[in-house]
PDB file of C-alpha atoms in Angstrom:
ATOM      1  CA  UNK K   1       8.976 -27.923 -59.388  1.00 54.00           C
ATOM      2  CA  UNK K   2      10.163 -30.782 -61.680  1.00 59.00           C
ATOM      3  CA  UNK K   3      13.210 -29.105 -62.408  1.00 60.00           C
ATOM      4  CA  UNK K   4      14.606 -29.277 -58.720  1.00 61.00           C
ATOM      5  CA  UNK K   5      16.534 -32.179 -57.106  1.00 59.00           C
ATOM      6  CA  UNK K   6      14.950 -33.138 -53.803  1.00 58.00           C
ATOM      7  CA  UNK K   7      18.104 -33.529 -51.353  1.00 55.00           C
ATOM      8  CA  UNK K   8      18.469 -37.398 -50.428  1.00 58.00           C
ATOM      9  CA  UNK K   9      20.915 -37.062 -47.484  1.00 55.00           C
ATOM     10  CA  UNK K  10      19.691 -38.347 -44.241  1.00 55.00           C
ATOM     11  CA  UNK K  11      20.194 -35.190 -42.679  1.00 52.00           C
ATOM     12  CA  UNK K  12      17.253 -33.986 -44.073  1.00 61.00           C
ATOM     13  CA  UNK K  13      14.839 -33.560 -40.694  1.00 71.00           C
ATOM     14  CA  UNK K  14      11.480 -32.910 -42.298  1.00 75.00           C
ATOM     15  CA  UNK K  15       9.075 -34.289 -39.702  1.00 69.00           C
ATOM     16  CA  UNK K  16       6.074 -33.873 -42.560  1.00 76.00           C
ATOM     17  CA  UNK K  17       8.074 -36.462 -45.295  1.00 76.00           C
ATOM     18  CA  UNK K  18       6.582 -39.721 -46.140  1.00 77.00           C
ATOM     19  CA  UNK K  19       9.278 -42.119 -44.609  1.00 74.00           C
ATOM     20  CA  UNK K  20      12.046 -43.862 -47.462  1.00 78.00           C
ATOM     21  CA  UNK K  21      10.754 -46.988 -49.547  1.00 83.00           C
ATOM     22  CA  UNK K  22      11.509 -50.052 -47.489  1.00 83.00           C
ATOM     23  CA  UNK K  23      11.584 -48.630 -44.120  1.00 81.00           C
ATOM     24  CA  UNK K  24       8.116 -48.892 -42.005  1.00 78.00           C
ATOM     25  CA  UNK K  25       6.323 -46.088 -40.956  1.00 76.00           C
ATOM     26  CA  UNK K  26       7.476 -45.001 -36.948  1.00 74.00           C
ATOM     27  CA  UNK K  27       5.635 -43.459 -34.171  1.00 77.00           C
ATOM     28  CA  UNK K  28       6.169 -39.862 -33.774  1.00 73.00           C
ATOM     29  CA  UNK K  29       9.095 -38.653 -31.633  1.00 75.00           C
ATOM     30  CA  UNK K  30       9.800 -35.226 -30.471  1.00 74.00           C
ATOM     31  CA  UNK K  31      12.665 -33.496 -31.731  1.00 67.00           C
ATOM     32  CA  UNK K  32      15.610 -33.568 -29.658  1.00 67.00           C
ATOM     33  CA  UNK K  33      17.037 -29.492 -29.146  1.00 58.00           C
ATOM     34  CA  UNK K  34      20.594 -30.125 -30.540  1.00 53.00           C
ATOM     35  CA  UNK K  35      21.941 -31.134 -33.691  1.00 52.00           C
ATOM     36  CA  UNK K  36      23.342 -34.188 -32.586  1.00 50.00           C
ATOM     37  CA  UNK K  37      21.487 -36.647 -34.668  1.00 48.00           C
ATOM     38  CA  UNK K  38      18.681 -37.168 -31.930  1.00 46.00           C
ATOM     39  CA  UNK K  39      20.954 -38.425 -29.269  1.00 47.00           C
ATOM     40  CA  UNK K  40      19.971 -36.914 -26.242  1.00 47.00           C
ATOM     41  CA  UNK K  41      22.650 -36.540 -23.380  1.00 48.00           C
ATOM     42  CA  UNK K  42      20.987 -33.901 -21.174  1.00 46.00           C
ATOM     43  CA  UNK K  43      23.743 -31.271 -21.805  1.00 46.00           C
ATOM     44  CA  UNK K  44      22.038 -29.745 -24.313  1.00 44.00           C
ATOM     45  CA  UNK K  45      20.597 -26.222 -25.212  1.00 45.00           C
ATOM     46  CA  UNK K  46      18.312 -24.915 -21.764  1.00 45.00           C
ATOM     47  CA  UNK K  47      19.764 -28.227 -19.849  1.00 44.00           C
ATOM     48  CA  UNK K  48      21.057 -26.991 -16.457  1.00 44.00           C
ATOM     49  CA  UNK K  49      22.006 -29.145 -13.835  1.00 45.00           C
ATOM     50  CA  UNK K  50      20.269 -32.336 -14.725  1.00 45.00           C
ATOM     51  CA  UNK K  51      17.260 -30.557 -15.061  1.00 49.00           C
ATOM     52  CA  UNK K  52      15.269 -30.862 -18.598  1.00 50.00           C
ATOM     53  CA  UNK K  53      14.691 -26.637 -19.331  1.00 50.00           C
ATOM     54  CA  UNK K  54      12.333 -24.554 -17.991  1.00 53.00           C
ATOM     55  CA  UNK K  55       9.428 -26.341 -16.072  1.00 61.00           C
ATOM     56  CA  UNK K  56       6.475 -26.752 -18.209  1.00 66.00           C
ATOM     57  CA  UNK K  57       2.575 -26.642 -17.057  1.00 67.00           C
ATOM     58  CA  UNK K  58       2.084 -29.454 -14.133  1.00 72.00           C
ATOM     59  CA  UNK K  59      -1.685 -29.618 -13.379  1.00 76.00           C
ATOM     60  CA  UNK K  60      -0.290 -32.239 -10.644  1.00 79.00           C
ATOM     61  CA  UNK K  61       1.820 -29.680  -9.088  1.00 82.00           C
ATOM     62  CA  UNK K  62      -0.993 -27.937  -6.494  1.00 85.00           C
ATOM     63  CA  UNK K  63       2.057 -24.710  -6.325  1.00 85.00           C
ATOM     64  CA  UNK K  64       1.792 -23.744 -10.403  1.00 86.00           C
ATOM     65  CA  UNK K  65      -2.335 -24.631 -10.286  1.00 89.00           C
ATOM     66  CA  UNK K  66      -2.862 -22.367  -7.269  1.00 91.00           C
ATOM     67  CA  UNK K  67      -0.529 -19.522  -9.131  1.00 91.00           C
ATOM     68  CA  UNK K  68      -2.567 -20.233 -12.739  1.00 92.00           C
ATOM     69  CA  UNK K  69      -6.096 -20.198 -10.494  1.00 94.00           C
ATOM     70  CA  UNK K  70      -5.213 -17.087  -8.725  1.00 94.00           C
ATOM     71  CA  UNK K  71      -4.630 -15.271 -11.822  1.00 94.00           C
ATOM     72  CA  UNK K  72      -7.702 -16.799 -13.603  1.00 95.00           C
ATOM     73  CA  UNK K  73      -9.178 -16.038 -10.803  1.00 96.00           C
ATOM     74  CA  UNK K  74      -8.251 -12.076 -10.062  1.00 95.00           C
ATOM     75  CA  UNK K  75      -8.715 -11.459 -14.031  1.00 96.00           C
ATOM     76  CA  UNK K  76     -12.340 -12.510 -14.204  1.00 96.00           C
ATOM     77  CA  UNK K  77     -12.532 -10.514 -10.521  1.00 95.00           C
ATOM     78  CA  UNK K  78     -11.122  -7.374 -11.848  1.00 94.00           C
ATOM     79  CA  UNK K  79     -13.862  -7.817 -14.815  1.00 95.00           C
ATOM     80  CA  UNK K  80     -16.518  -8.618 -12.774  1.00 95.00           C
ATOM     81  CA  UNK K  81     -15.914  -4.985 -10.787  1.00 92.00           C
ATOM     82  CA  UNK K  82     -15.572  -2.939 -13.671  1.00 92.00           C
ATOM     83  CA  UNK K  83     -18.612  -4.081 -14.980  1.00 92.00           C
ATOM     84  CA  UNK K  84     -20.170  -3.781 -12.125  1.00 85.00           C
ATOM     85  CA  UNK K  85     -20.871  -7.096 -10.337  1.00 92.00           C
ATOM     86  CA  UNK K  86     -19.601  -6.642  -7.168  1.00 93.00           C
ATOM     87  CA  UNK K  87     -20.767  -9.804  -5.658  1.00 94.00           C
ATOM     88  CA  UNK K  88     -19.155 -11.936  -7.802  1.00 95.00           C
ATOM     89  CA  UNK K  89     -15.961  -9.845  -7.876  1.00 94.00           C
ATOM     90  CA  UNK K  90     -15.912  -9.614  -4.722  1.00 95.00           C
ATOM     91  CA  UNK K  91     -15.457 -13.573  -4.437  1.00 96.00           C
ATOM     92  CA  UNK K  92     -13.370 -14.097  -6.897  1.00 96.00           C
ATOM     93  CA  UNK K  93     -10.928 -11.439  -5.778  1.00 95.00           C
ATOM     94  CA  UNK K  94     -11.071 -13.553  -2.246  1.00 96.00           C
ATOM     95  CA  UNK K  95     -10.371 -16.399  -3.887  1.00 96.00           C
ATOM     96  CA  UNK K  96      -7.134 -15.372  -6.200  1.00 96.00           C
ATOM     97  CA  UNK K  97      -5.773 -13.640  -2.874  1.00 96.00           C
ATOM     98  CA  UNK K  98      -5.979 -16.834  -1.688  1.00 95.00           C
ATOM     99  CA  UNK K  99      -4.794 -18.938  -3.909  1.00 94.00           C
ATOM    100  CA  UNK K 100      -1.906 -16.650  -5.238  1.00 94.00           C
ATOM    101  CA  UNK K 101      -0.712 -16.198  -1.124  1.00 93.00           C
ATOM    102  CA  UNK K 102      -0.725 -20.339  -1.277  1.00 92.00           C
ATOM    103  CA  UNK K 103       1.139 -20.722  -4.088  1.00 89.00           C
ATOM    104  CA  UNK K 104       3.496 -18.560  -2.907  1.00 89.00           C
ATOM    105  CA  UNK K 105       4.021 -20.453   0.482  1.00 87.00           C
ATOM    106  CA  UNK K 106       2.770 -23.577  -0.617  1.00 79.00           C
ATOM    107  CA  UNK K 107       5.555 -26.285  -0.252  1.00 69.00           C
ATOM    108  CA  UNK K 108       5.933 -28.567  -4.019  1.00 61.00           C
ATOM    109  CA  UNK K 109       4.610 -31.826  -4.653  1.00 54.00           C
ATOM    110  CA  UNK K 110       7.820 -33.483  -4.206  1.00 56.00           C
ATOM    111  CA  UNK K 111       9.298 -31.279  -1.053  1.00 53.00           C
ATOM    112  CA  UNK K 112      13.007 -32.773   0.853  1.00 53.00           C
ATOM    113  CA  UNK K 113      11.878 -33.355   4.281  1.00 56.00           C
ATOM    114  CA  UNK K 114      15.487 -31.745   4.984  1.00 62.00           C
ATOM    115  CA  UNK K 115      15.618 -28.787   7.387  1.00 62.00           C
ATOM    116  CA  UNK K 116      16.510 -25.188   5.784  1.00 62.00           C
ATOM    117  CA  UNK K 117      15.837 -26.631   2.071  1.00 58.00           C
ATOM    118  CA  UNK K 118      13.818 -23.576   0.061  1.00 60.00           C
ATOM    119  CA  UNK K 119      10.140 -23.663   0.501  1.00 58.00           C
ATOM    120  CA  UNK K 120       7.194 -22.273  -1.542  1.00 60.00           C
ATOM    121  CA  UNK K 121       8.316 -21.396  -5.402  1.00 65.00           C
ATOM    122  CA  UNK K 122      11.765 -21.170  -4.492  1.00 64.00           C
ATOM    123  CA  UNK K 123      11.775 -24.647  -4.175  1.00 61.00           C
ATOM    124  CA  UNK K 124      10.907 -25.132  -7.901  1.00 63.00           C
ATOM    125  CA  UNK K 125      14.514 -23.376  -9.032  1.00 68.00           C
ATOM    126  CA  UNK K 126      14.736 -21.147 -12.068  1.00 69.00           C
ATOM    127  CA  UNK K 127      11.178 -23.281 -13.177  1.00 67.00           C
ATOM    128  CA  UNK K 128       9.673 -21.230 -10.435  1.00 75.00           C
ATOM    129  CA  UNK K 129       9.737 -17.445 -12.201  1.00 82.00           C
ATOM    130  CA  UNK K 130       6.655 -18.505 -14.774  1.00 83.00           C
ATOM    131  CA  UNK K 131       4.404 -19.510 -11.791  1.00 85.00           C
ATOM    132  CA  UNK K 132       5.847 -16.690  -9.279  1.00 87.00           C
ATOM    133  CA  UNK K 133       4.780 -14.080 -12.167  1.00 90.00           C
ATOM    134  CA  UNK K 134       1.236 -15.367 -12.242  1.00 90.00           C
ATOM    135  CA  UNK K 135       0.441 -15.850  -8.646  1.00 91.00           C
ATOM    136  CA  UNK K 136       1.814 -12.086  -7.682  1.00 93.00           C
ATOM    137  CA  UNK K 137      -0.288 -10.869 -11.006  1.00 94.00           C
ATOM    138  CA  UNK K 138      -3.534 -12.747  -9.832  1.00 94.00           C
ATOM    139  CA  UNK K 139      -2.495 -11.562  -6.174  1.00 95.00           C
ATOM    140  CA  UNK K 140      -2.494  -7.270  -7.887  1.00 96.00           C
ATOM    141  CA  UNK K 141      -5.711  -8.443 -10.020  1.00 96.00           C
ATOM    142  CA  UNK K 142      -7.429  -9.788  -6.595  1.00 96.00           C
ATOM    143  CA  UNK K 143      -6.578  -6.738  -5.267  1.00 96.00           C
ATOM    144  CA  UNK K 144      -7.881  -4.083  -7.556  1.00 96.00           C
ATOM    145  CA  UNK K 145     -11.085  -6.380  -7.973  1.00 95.00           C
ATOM    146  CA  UNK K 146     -11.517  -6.516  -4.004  1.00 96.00           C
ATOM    147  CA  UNK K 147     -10.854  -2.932  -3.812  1.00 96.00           C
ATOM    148  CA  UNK K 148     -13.377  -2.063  -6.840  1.00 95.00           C
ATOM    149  CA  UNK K 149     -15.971  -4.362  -5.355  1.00 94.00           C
ATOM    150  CA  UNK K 150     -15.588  -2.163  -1.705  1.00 95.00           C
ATOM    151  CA  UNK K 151     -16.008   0.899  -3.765  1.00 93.00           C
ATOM    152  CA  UNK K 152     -18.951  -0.203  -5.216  1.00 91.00           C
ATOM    153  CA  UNK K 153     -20.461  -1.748  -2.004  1.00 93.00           C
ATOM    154  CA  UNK K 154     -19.011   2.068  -0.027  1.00 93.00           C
ATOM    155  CA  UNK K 155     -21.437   4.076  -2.886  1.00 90.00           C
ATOM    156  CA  UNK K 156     -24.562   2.153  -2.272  1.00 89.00           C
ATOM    157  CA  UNK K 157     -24.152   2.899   1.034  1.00 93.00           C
ATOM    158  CA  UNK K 158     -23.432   6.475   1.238  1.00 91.00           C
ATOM    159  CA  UNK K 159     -25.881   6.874  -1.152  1.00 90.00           C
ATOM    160  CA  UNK K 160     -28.633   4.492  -0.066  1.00 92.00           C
ATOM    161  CA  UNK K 161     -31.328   6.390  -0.105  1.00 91.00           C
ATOM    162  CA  UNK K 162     -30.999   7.631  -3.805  1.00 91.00           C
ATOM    163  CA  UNK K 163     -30.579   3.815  -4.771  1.00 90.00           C
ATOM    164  CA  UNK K 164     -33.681   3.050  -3.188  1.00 92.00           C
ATOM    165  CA  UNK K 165     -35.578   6.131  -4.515  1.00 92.00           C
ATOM    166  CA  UNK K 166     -34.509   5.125  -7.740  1.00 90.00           C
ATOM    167  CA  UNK K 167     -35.337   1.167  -7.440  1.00 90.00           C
ATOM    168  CA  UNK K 168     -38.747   2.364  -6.716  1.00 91.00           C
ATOM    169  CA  UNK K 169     -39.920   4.662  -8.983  1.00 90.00           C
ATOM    170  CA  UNK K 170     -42.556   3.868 -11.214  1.00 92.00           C
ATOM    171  CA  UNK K 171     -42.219   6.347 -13.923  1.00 91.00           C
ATOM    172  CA  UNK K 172     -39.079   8.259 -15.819  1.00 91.00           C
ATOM    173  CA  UNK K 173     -40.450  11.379 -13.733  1.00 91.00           C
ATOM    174  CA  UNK K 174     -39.799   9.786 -10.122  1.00 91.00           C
ATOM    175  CA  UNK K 175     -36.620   8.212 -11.403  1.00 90.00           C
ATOM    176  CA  UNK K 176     -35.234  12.096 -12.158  1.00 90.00           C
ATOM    177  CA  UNK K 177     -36.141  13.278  -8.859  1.00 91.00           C
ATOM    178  CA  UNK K 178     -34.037  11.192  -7.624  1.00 90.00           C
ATOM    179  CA  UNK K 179     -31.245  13.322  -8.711  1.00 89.00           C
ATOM    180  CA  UNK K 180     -32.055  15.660  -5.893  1.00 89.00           C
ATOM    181  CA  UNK K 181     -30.663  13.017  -3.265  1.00 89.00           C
ATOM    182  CA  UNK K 182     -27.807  13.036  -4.659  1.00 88.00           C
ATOM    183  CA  UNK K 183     -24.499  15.646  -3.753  1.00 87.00           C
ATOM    184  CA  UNK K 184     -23.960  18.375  -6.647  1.00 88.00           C
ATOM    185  CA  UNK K 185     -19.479  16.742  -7.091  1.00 86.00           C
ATOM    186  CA  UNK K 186     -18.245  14.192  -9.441  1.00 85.00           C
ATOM    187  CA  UNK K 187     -19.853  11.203  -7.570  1.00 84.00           C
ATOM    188  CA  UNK K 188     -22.861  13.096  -8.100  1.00 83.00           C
ATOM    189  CA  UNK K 189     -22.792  13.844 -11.563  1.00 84.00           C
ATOM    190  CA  UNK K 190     -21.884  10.410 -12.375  1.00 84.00           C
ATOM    191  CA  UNK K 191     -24.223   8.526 -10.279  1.00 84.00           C
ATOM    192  CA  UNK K 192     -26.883  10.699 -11.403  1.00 84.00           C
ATOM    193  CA  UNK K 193     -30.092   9.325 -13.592  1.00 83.00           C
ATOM    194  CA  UNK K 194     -29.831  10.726 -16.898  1.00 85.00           C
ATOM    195  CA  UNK K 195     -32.767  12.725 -18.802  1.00 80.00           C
TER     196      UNK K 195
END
């Protein structure tokens, strides 16, 4: 709008502004948290001890990529078994039980060598809670995927000879006979070939 005066003070902080006639373009700099003209003395908002907030994403750190991979990994497990592909859940449930039980004993990239220091996540601080809450979710998720992948392996057995009735049938006919093999509960009912 013509009508309004754009403010001219230097406090004005728009990172999106073309830069003042007569004074070069810079590179781009973060903001700093506080309102303290961009000065950065480490005591500012989420500072705590020297340390710089809460930890951010280290794919150098093998503790927080173990934690991400297991729950990655228990996720696309726990999909894997409810759509039936046990095989596959079945592995990568193994694998996020893994890597979530490393990541939670896993000693950091830069570990004291002193004796009784805290080990594992605990060595990481308050940083630790983001990567403690995704290696103990991909540790539940590798669980209900190893458990649904068990389950699925446990029917095909009990019920092994309806499986390979139905495998082999040639026509819709043989397929419903089938049904006879199979118990008249739930597991039944649900397992059964429809009409």
């Amino acid at each position: 709008m013509p009508d309004r005066r754009q403010p001219d003070s230097p406090t004005d902080d728009n990172p999106f502004a073309a830069p003042p006639e007569g004074r070069p373009d810079q590179p781009w700099q973060p903001r700093s948290g506080g309102d303290d003209g961009g000065k950065d003395d480490g005591n500012g908002p989420g500072d705590s001890g020297g340390q710089r907030g809460p930890a951010r994403w280290d794919p150098t750190d093998p503790i927080q990529r173990r934690a991400r991979y297991a729950l990655l990994a228990g996720m696309w497990g726990l999909f894997f078994g409810i759509f039936l592909v046990p095989s596959a859940g079945l592995l990568l449930g193994a694998l996020a039980l893994y890597w979530g039980i490393s990541a939670l004993r896993g000693k950091p990239a830069a570990a004291t060598g002193e004796p009784g220091a805290p080990t594992g996540l605990d060595a990481l601080g308050p940083a630790a809670r983001p990567q403690r809450t995704a290696a103990v979710s991909g540790l539940v998720t590798a669980s209900l995927a190893i458990l649904l992948a068990m389950g699925t392996y446990a029917l095909q057995l009990a019920y092994k000879d309806f499986y390979v009735c139905r495998d082999d049938a040639l026509t819709k006919t043989a397929e419903l006979q089938c049904n006879t093999l199979l118990p008249n509960n739930s597991v039944g009912k649900v397992l059964k070939v429809p009409q």
